[in-house]
Amino acid sequence: MTDTVKLKKGLGRGLSSLIGDVSKKIKSNKVSISSIVRNRYQPRKNFNKEQMEELTNSIKERGIIQPIIVRQNSDKYEIVAGERRWQAAQNAGLHEVPIVEIEADDLKSLEFAIVENVQRDDLNPVEEANGYKRLIDEFQYDQDKVAKFIGKSRAHITNCLRLLTLPAEVIKMIEEKKLSQGHGKIIVGLENSFQIAKKIVEKKLSVRQTENLVRIYKSSKKFKIITNDSNIKSLENGLQEKTGIKVKIHHKKNNKGILSFEYNNTDQLDRLVMVIKANY
């Protein structure tokens, strides 16, 4: 049947901002669950197992309350929004599901999928970044337009996209939630980012501890081949500021030497040990 309704109602937070509070003609009915296919532009690849089980149980008890938003695609209906409900309905053994059919081109379909997931915090940072990248690569968005459309800062969009420049092994760690987006942002651009990522996971470092670790790494790299007296003194001062303990570097011409810390009491020793353990 065909109803005149306001699409803003019942479609979920985020979708309303995309569709707008306007009256449109839509088709609302029940269709065979096998006549529906997933959204080819769906940015989310991973679905939380526990949440899916909860949704499946809910649908078994009460059915699907919120219809699945679809568009016509040849002889099938392609999901625009509501893939979790569709998958849970299959798990629950339903043969038919309620749908709302709308007209949407490929761009609109991708926009729907991104808004539904991002504004509900359903995407991991890599999936979110890939969604933004598709808007930019396939539909000529720029970062400013993406930021305005999603309702997030341009810096947030930039930091998300930068995650995609990390090595594949590190990206996988973020997808598996072994690393947070905050950790990933700090190690972007480092040539040994995978080694540092493994250390973060192994030592269970916080974002703040990771910042200190990267700062020390960059400092040591900076002074690795600079060995004149003024730079050695600068390095000594830098380490002393970070540890609160007097530092002395005895650098030899063969690039060997001794790094020593002079502490005045056990409190300073404990602090030094804590800094080393936290970062290494």
mmCIF file of C-alpha atoms in Angstrom:
data_model
loop_
_atom_site.group_PDB
_atom_site.id
_atom_site.type_symbol
_atom_site.label_atom_id
_atom_site.label_comp_id
_atom_site.label_asym_id
_atom_site.label_seq_id
_atom_site.Cartn_x
_atom_site.Cartn_y
_atom_site.Cartn_z
ATOM 1 C CA MET A 1 0.000 0.000 0.000
ATOM 2 C CA THR A 2 1.036 3.622 -0.507
ATOM 3 C CA ASP A 3 0.936 6.066 2.383
ATOM 4 C CA THR A 4 1.707 9.732 2.727
ATOM 5 C CA VAL A 5 3.855 10.034 5.841
ATOM 6 C CA LYS A 6 6.577 12.149 7.269
ATOM 7 C CA LEU A 7 9.745 10.168 6.783
ATOM 8 C CA LYS A 8 11.274 11.799 9.835
ATOM 9 C CA LYS A 9 9.123 9.693 12.123
ATOM 10 C CA GLY A 10 10.367 6.266 13.132
ATOM 11 C CA LEU A 11 13.433 6.069 10.919
ATOM 12 C CA GLY A 12 15.954 6.553 13.688
ATOM 13 C CA ARG A 13 18.241 9.331 14.826
ATOM 14 C CA GLY A 14 20.425 10.643 12.001
ATOM 15 C CA LEU A 15 18.206 9.596 9.128
ATOM 16 C CA SER A 16 15.855 12.491 9.865
ATOM 17 C CA SER A 17 18.663 14.985 9.346
ATOM 18 C CA LEU A 18 19.303 13.516 5.917
ATOM 19 C CA ILE A 19 15.736 13.051 4.724
ATOM 20 C CA GLY A 20 14.343 16.195 6.286
ATOM 21 C CA ASP A 21 11.005 16.766 7.953
ATOM 22 C CA VAL A 22 8.974 16.741 4.744
ATOM 23 C CA SER A 23 6.043 14.788 3.403
ATOM 24 C CA LYS A 24 6.841 12.267 0.662
ATOM 25 C CA LYS A 25 5.118 9.397 -1.040
ATOM 26 C CA ILE A 26 6.534 6.069 0.076
ATOM 27 C CA LYS A 27 5.532 2.431 -0.217
ATOM 28 C CA SER A 28 5.130 0.533 3.016
ATOM 29 C CA ASN A 29 4.382 -3.195 3.133
ATOM 30 C CA LYS A 30 5.738 -6.602 4.042
ATOM 31 C CA VAL A 31 7.964 -8.581 1.681
ATOM 32 C CA SER A 32 9.776 -11.912 1.656
ATOM 33 C CA ILE A 33 13.041 -11.711 3.541
ATOM 34 C CA SER A 34 14.771 -13.473 0.625
ATOM 35 C CA SER A 35 13.815 -10.629 -1.718
ATOM 36 C CA ILE A 36 16.096 -8.238 0.204
ATOM 37 C CA VAL A 37 19.851 -7.839 -0.357
ATOM 38 C CA ARG A 38 22.397 -5.934 1.710
ATOM 39 C CA ASN A 39 23.478 -2.406 0.881
ATOM 40 C CA ARG A 40 26.530 -2.546 -1.384
ATOM 41 C CA TYR A 41 27.615 0.742 0.214
ATOM 42 C CA GLN A 42 27.258 -0.492 3.796
ATOM 43 C CA PRO A 43 30.397 0.804 5.573
ATOM 44 C CA ARG A 44 30.071 -1.563 8.524
ATOM 45 C CA LYS A 45 31.707 -4.972 8.110
ATOM 46 C CA ASN A 46 31.664 -6.189 11.718
ATOM 47 C CA PHE A 47 28.541 -6.724 13.805
ATOM 48 C CA ASN A 48 28.744 -7.168 17.574
ATOM 49 C CA LYS A 49 27.772 -10.772 18.315
ATOM 50 C CA GLU A 50 26.147 -10.094 21.690
ATOM 51 C CA GLN A 51 24.130 -7.156 20.375
ATOM 52 C CA MET A 52 22.968 -9.237 17.424
ATOM 53 C CA GLU A 53 21.819 -11.994 19.772
ATOM 54 C CA GLU A 54 19.903 -9.466 21.875
ATOM 55 C CA LEU A 55 18.228 -8.013 18.784
ATOM 56 C CA THR A 56 17.401 -11.512 17.486
ATOM 57 C CA ASN A 57 15.749 -12.416 20.796
ATOM 58 C CA SER A 58 13.822 -9.150 20.784
ATOM 59 C CA ILE A 59 12.527 -9.817 17.261
ATOM 60 C CA LYS A 60 11.505 -13.353 18.249
ATOM 61 C CA GLU A 61 9.440 -11.894 21.087
ATOM 62 C CA ARG A 62 7.969 -8.764 19.494
ATOM 63 C CA GLY A 63 8.728 -8.913 15.790
ATOM 64 C CA ILE A 64 10.275 -6.026 13.864
ATOM 65 C CA ILE A 65 8.872 -2.747 15.163
ATOM 66 C CA GLN A 66 10.974 -0.437 12.985
ATOM 67 C CA PRO A 67 10.686 -1.173 9.217
ATOM 68 C CA ILE A 68 13.734 -1.757 7.028
ATOM 69 C CA ILE A 69 14.373 1.117 4.614
ATOM 70 C CA VAL A 70 14.953 -0.189 1.073
ATOM 71 C CA ARG A 71 15.225 0.908 -2.531
ATOM 72 C CA GLN A 72 14.326 -1.026 -5.676
ATOM 73 C CA ASN A 73 17.307 -2.764 -7.296
ATOM 74 C CA SER A 74 16.333 -4.829 -10.327
ATOM 75 C CA ASP A 75 14.067 -7.608 -9.025
ATOM 76 C CA LYS A 76 15.327 -7.216 -5.430
ATOM 77 C CA TYR A 77 15.077 -4.665 -2.650
ATOM 78 C CA GLU A 78 18.437 -3.270 -1.556
ATOM 79 C CA ILE A 79 18.743 -2.181 2.067
ATOM 80 C CA VAL A 80 19.309 1.519 2.589
ATOM 81 C CA ALA A 81 19.078 1.409 6.388
ATOM 82 C CA GLY A 82 18.394 -1.450 8.796
ATOM 83 C CA GLU A 83 20.831 -4.220 7.928
ATOM 84 C CA ARG A 84 21.124 -5.335 11.564
ATOM 85 C CA ARG A 85 17.361 -5.800 11.755
ATOM 86 C CA TRP A 86 17.391 -7.752 8.486
ATOM 87 C CA GLN A 87 20.176 -10.093 9.682
ATOM 88 C CA ALA A 88 18.534 -10.552 13.081
ATOM 89 C CA ALA A 89 15.201 -11.312 11.402
ATOM 90 C CA GLN A 90 16.892 -14.094 9.440
ATOM 91 C CA ASN A 91 18.423 -15.445 12.637
ATOM 92 C CA ALA A 92 14.987 -15.324 14.257
ATOM 93 C CA GLY A 93 13.512 -17.424 11.436
ATOM 94 C CA LEU A 94 11.179 -14.756 10.012
ATOM 95 C CA HIS A 95 9.952 -15.233 6.437
ATOM 96 C CA GLU A 96 8.601 -11.725 5.926
ATOM 97 C CA VAL A 97 9.712 -8.324 7.183
ATOM 98 C CA PRO A 98 8.149 -4.841 7.054
ATOM 99 C CA ILE A 99 9.817 -2.414 4.659
ATOM 100 C CA VAL A 100 9.580 1.218 3.662
ATOM 101 C CA GLU A 101 10.568 1.682 0.016
ATOM 102 C CA ILE A 102 12.065 5.011 -1.011
ATOM 103 C CA GLU A 103 13.729 6.425 -4.092
ATOM 104 C CA ALA A 104 17.487 6.777 -3.592
ATOM 105 C CA ASP A 105 20.448 6.891 -5.958
ATOM 106 C CA ASP A 106 23.874 5.436 -5.086
ATOM 107 C CA LEU A 107 25.045 8.608 -3.333
ATOM 108 C CA LYS A 108 21.895 8.857 -1.251
ATOM 109 C CA SER A 109 22.189 5.171 -0.336
ATOM 110 C CA LEU A 110 25.764 5.650 0.881
ATOM 111 C CA GLU A 111 24.781 8.800 2.776
ATOM 112 C CA PHE A 112 21.960 6.955 4.522
ATOM 113 C CA ALA A 113 24.244 4.077 5.524
ATOM 114 C CA ILE A 114 26.960 6.377 6.882
ATOM 115 C CA VAL A 115 24.569 8.608 8.818
ATOM 116 C CA GLU A 116 22.698 5.694 10.364
ATOM 117 C CA ASN A 117 25.890 4.042 11.572
ATOM 118 C CA VAL A 118 28.140 6.993 12.430
ATOM 119 C CA GLN A 119 25.559 8.953 14.395
ATOM 120 C CA ARG A 120 24.657 5.816 16.351
ATOM 121 C CA ASP A 121 28.351 5.018 17.008
ATOM 122 C CA ASP A 122 27.929 1.636 15.308
ATOM 123 C CA LEU A 123 31.115 1.803 13.235
ATOM 124 C CA ASN A 124 34.670 1.114 14.306
ATOM 125 C CA PRO A 125 37.098 3.937 13.333
ATOM 126 C CA VAL A 126 38.376 2.119 10.229
ATOM 127 C CA GLU A 127 34.869 1.450 8.891
ATOM 128 C CA GLU A 128 33.988 5.086 9.558
ATOM 129 C CA ALA A 129 37.100 6.256 7.688
ATOM 130 C CA ASN A 130 36.343 3.990 4.729
ATOM 131 C CA GLY A 131 32.828 5.421 4.543
ATOM 132 C CA TYR A 132 34.205 8.958 4.371
ATOM 133 C CA LYS A 133 36.786 7.864 1.795
ATOM 134 C CA ARG A 134 34.051 6.519 -0.486
ATOM 135 C CA LEU A 135 32.209 9.834 -0.305
ATOM 136 C CA ILE A 136 35.433 11.581 -1.332
ATOM 137 C CA ASP A 137 36.680 9.100 -3.958
ATOM 138 C CA GLU A 138 33.398 8.098 -5.601
ATOM 139 C CA PHE A 139 31.150 11.122 -5.121
ATOM 140 C CA GLN A 140 33.567 14.074 -5.231
ATOM 141 C CA TYR A 141 33.070 15.187 -1.628
ATOM 142 C CA ASP A 142 35.908 17.098 0.028
ATOM 143 C CA GLN A 143 36.729 16.901 3.732
ATOM 144 C CA ASP A 144 34.876 20.138 4.516
ATOM 145 C CA LYS A 145 31.715 18.844 2.832
ATOM 146 C CA VAL A 146 31.980 15.489 4.632
ATOM 147 C CA ALA A 147 32.398 17.276 7.981
ATOM 148 C CA LYS A 148 29.372 19.492 7.369
ATOM 149 C CA PHE A 149 27.247 16.576 6.189
ATOM 150 C CA ILE A 150 28.120 14.291 9.115
ATOM 151 C CA GLY A 151 28.016 17.070 11.690
ATOM 152 C CA LYS A 152 31.537 16.503 12.961
ATOM 153 C CA SER A 153 34.643 18.702 12.890
ATOM 154 C CA ARG A 154 36.970 18.737 9.909
ATOM 155 C CA ALA A 155 39.786 17.661 12.247
ATOM 156 C CA HIS A 156 37.774 14.550 13.168
ATOM 157 C CA ILE A 157 37.333 13.666 9.482
ATOM 158 C CA THR A 158 41.045 14.261 8.793
ATOM 159 C CA ASN A 159 42.145 12.103 11.743
ATOM 160 C CA CYS A 160 39.803 9.303 10.671
ATOM 161 C CA LEU A 161 41.156 9.309 7.114
ATOM 162 C CA ARG A 162 44.769 9.353 8.337
ATOM 163 C CA LEU A 163 44.176 5.996 10.031
ATOM 164 C CA LEU A 164 43.926 4.433 6.561
ATOM 165 C CA THR A 165 47.600 5.319 5.932
ATOM 166 C CA LEU A 166 48.726 2.971 8.715
ATOM 167 C CA PRO A 167 50.127 -0.475 7.829
ATOM 168 C CA ALA A 168 47.509 -3.186 7.262
ATOM 169 C CA GLU A 169 48.591 -4.988 10.457
ATOM 170 C CA VAL A 170 47.926 -1.883 12.562
ATOM 171 C CA ILE A 171 44.598 -1.208 10.839
ATOM 172 C CA LYS A 172 43.540 -4.757 11.708
ATOM 173 C CA MET A 173 44.454 -4.141 15.373
ATOM 174 C CA ILE A 174 42.151 -1.091 15.385
ATOM 175 C CA GLU A 175 39.347 -3.069 13.728
ATOM 176 C CA GLU A 176 39.737 -5.760 16.383
ATOM 177 C CA LYS A 177 39.639 -3.061 19.103
ATOM 178 C CA LYS A 178 43.114 -3.925 20.352
ATOM 179 C CA LEU A 179 44.079 -0.323 19.626
ATOM 180 C CA SER A 180 41.880 2.751 19.988
ATOM 181 C CA GLN A 181 41.538 5.530 17.446
ATOM 182 C CA GLY A 182 43.503 7.724 19.856
ATOM 183 C CA HIS A 183 46.430 5.295 19.814
ATOM 184 C CA GLY A 184 46.293 5.027 16.040
ATOM 185 C CA LYS A 185 46.311 8.791 15.557
ATOM 186 C CA ILE A 186 49.540 9.104 17.550
ATOM 187 C CA ILE A 187 51.518 6.518 15.562
ATOM 188 C CA VAL A 188 50.395 7.602 12.078
ATOM 189 C CA GLY A 189 53.431 8.381 9.936
ATOM 190 C CA LEU A 190 55.981 6.516 12.071
ATOM 191 C CA GLU A 191 58.128 4.095 10.115
ATOM 192 C CA ASN A 192 58.026 1.586 12.983
ATOM 193 C CA SER A 193 54.327 2.058 13.766
ATOM 194 C CA PHE A 194 53.643 -1.699 13.816
ATOM 195 C CA GLN A 195 56.389 -2.332 16.382
ATOM 196 C CA ILE A 196 55.092 0.504 18.541
ATOM 197 C CA ALA A 197 51.516 -0.784 18.172
ATOM 198 C CA LYS A 198 52.596 -4.206 19.422
ATOM 199 C CA LYS A 199 54.324 -2.579 22.403
ATOM 200 C CA ILE A 200 51.152 -0.577 23.176
ATOM 201 C CA VAL A 201 49.096 -3.777 23.261
ATOM 202 C CA GLU A 202 51.718 -5.785 25.140
ATOM 203 C CA LYS A 203 52.228 -3.128 27.832
ATOM 204 C CA LYS A 204 48.575 -2.000 27.819
ATOM 205 C CA LEU A 205 49.700 1.602 27.415
ATOM 206 C CA SER A 206 47.226 4.444 27.727
ATOM 207 C CA VAL A 207 47.021 7.139 25.060
ATOM 208 C CA ARG A 208 49.043 9.457 27.313
ATOM 209 C CA GLN A 209 51.742 6.822 27.833
ATOM 210 C CA THR A 210 51.821 6.219 24.079
ATOM 211 C CA GLU A 211 52.382 9.929 23.484
ATOM 212 C CA ASN A 212 55.384 9.817 25.865
ATOM 213 C CA LEU A 213 56.747 6.713 24.159
ATOM 214 C CA VAL A 214 56.509 8.289 20.705
ATOM 215 C CA ARG A 215 58.040 11.521 21.986
ATOM 216 C CA ILE A 216 61.027 9.608 23.368
ATOM 217 C CA TYR A 217 61.349 7.648 20.111
ATOM 218 C CA LYS A 218 61.362 10.835 18.048
ATOM 219 C CA SER A 219 63.893 12.475 20.377
ATOM 220 C CA SER A 220 66.249 9.504 20.236
ATOM 221 C CA LYS A 221 65.987 9.392 16.450
ATOM 222 C CA LYS A 222 66.640 13.108 16.180
ATOM 223 C CA PHE A 223 69.854 12.876 18.179
ATOM 224 C CA LYS A 224 71.043 9.559 16.815
ATOM 225 C CA ILE A 225 73.482 11.075 14.325
ATOM 226 C CA ILE A 226 73.977 14.476 15.998
ATOM 227 C CA THR A 227 76.748 14.129 18.521
ATOM 228 C CA ASN A 228 78.300 17.548 19.140
ATOM 229 C CA ASP A 229 78.456 18.887 22.678
ATOM 230 C CA SER A 230 75.561 21.362 22.398
ATOM 231 C CA ASN A 231 73.143 18.693 21.177
ATOM 232 C CA ILE A 232 74.275 16.209 23.812
ATOM 233 C CA LYS A 233 73.628 18.886 26.430
ATOM 234 C CA SER A 234 70.198 19.573 24.940
ATOM 235 C CA LEU A 235 69.360 15.859 25.059
ATOM 236 C CA GLU A 236 70.492 15.668 28.688
ATOM 237 C CA ASN A 237 68.233 18.600 29.564
ATOM 238 C CA GLY A 238 65.302 17.089 27.698
ATOM 239 C CA LEU A 239 65.593 13.766 29.529
ATOM 240 C CA GLN A 240 66.013 15.559 32.849
ATOM 241 C CA GLU A 241 62.792 17.520 32.236
ATOM 242 C CA LYS A 242 60.858 14.326 31.518
ATOM 243 C CA THR A 243 62.185 12.308 34.448
ATOM 244 C CA GLY A 244 62.905 15.011 37.032
ATOM 245 C CA ILE A 245 66.299 13.350 37.612
ATOM 246 C CA LYS A 246 69.792 14.566 36.758
ATOM 247 C CA VAL A 247 71.041 12.945 33.543
ATOM 248 C CA LYS A 248 74.585 12.616 32.193
ATOM 249 C CA ILE A 249 75.560 11.343 28.750
ATOM 250 C CA HIS A 250 79.176 10.318 28.097
ATOM 251 C CA HIS A 251 79.382 10.021 24.305
ATOM 252 C CA LYS A 252 82.525 8.591 22.686
ATOM 253 C CA LYS A 253 83.892 9.075 19.193
ATOM 254 C CA ASN A 254 83.070 5.471 18.240
ATOM 255 C CA ASN A 255 79.392 6.267 18.958
ATOM 256 C CA LYS A 256 79.427 4.245 22.154
ATOM 257 C CA GLY A 257 78.926 5.724 25.591
ATOM 258 C CA ILE A 258 77.210 5.731 28.952
ATOM 259 C CA LEU A 259 73.841 7.186 29.915
ATOM 260 C CA SER A 260 73.538 7.698 33.672
ATOM 261 C CA PHE A 261 70.789 8.952 36.005
ATOM 262 C CA GLU A 262 71.752 10.469 39.350
ATOM 263 C CA TYR A 263 68.958 10.214 41.935
ATOM 264 C CA ASN A 264 68.976 11.737 45.412
ATOM 265 C CA ASN A 265 66.455 9.506 47.157
ATOM 266 C CA THR A 266 64.335 6.405 46.684
ATOM 267 C CA ASP A 267 61.354 8.483 45.544
ATOM 268 C CA GLN A 268 63.325 9.670 42.530
ATOM 269 C CA LEU A 269 64.481 6.115 41.845
ATOM 270 C CA ASP A 270 60.886 4.862 42.024
ATOM 271 C CA ARG A 271 59.798 7.592 39.608
ATOM 272 C CA LEU A 272 62.528 6.649 37.127
ATOM 273 C CA VAL A 273 61.637 2.965 37.295
ATOM 274 C CA MET A 274 57.944 3.796 36.822
ATOM 275 C CA VAL A 275 58.668 5.914 33.711
ATOM 276 C CA ILE A 276 60.803 3.170 32.169
ATOM 277 C CA LYS A 277 58.306 0.408 32.900
ATOM 278 C CA ALA A 278 55.368 2.457 31.634
ATOM 279 C CA ASN A 279 57.019 3.109 28.289
ATOM 280 C CA TYR A 280 59.124 0.020 27.753
#
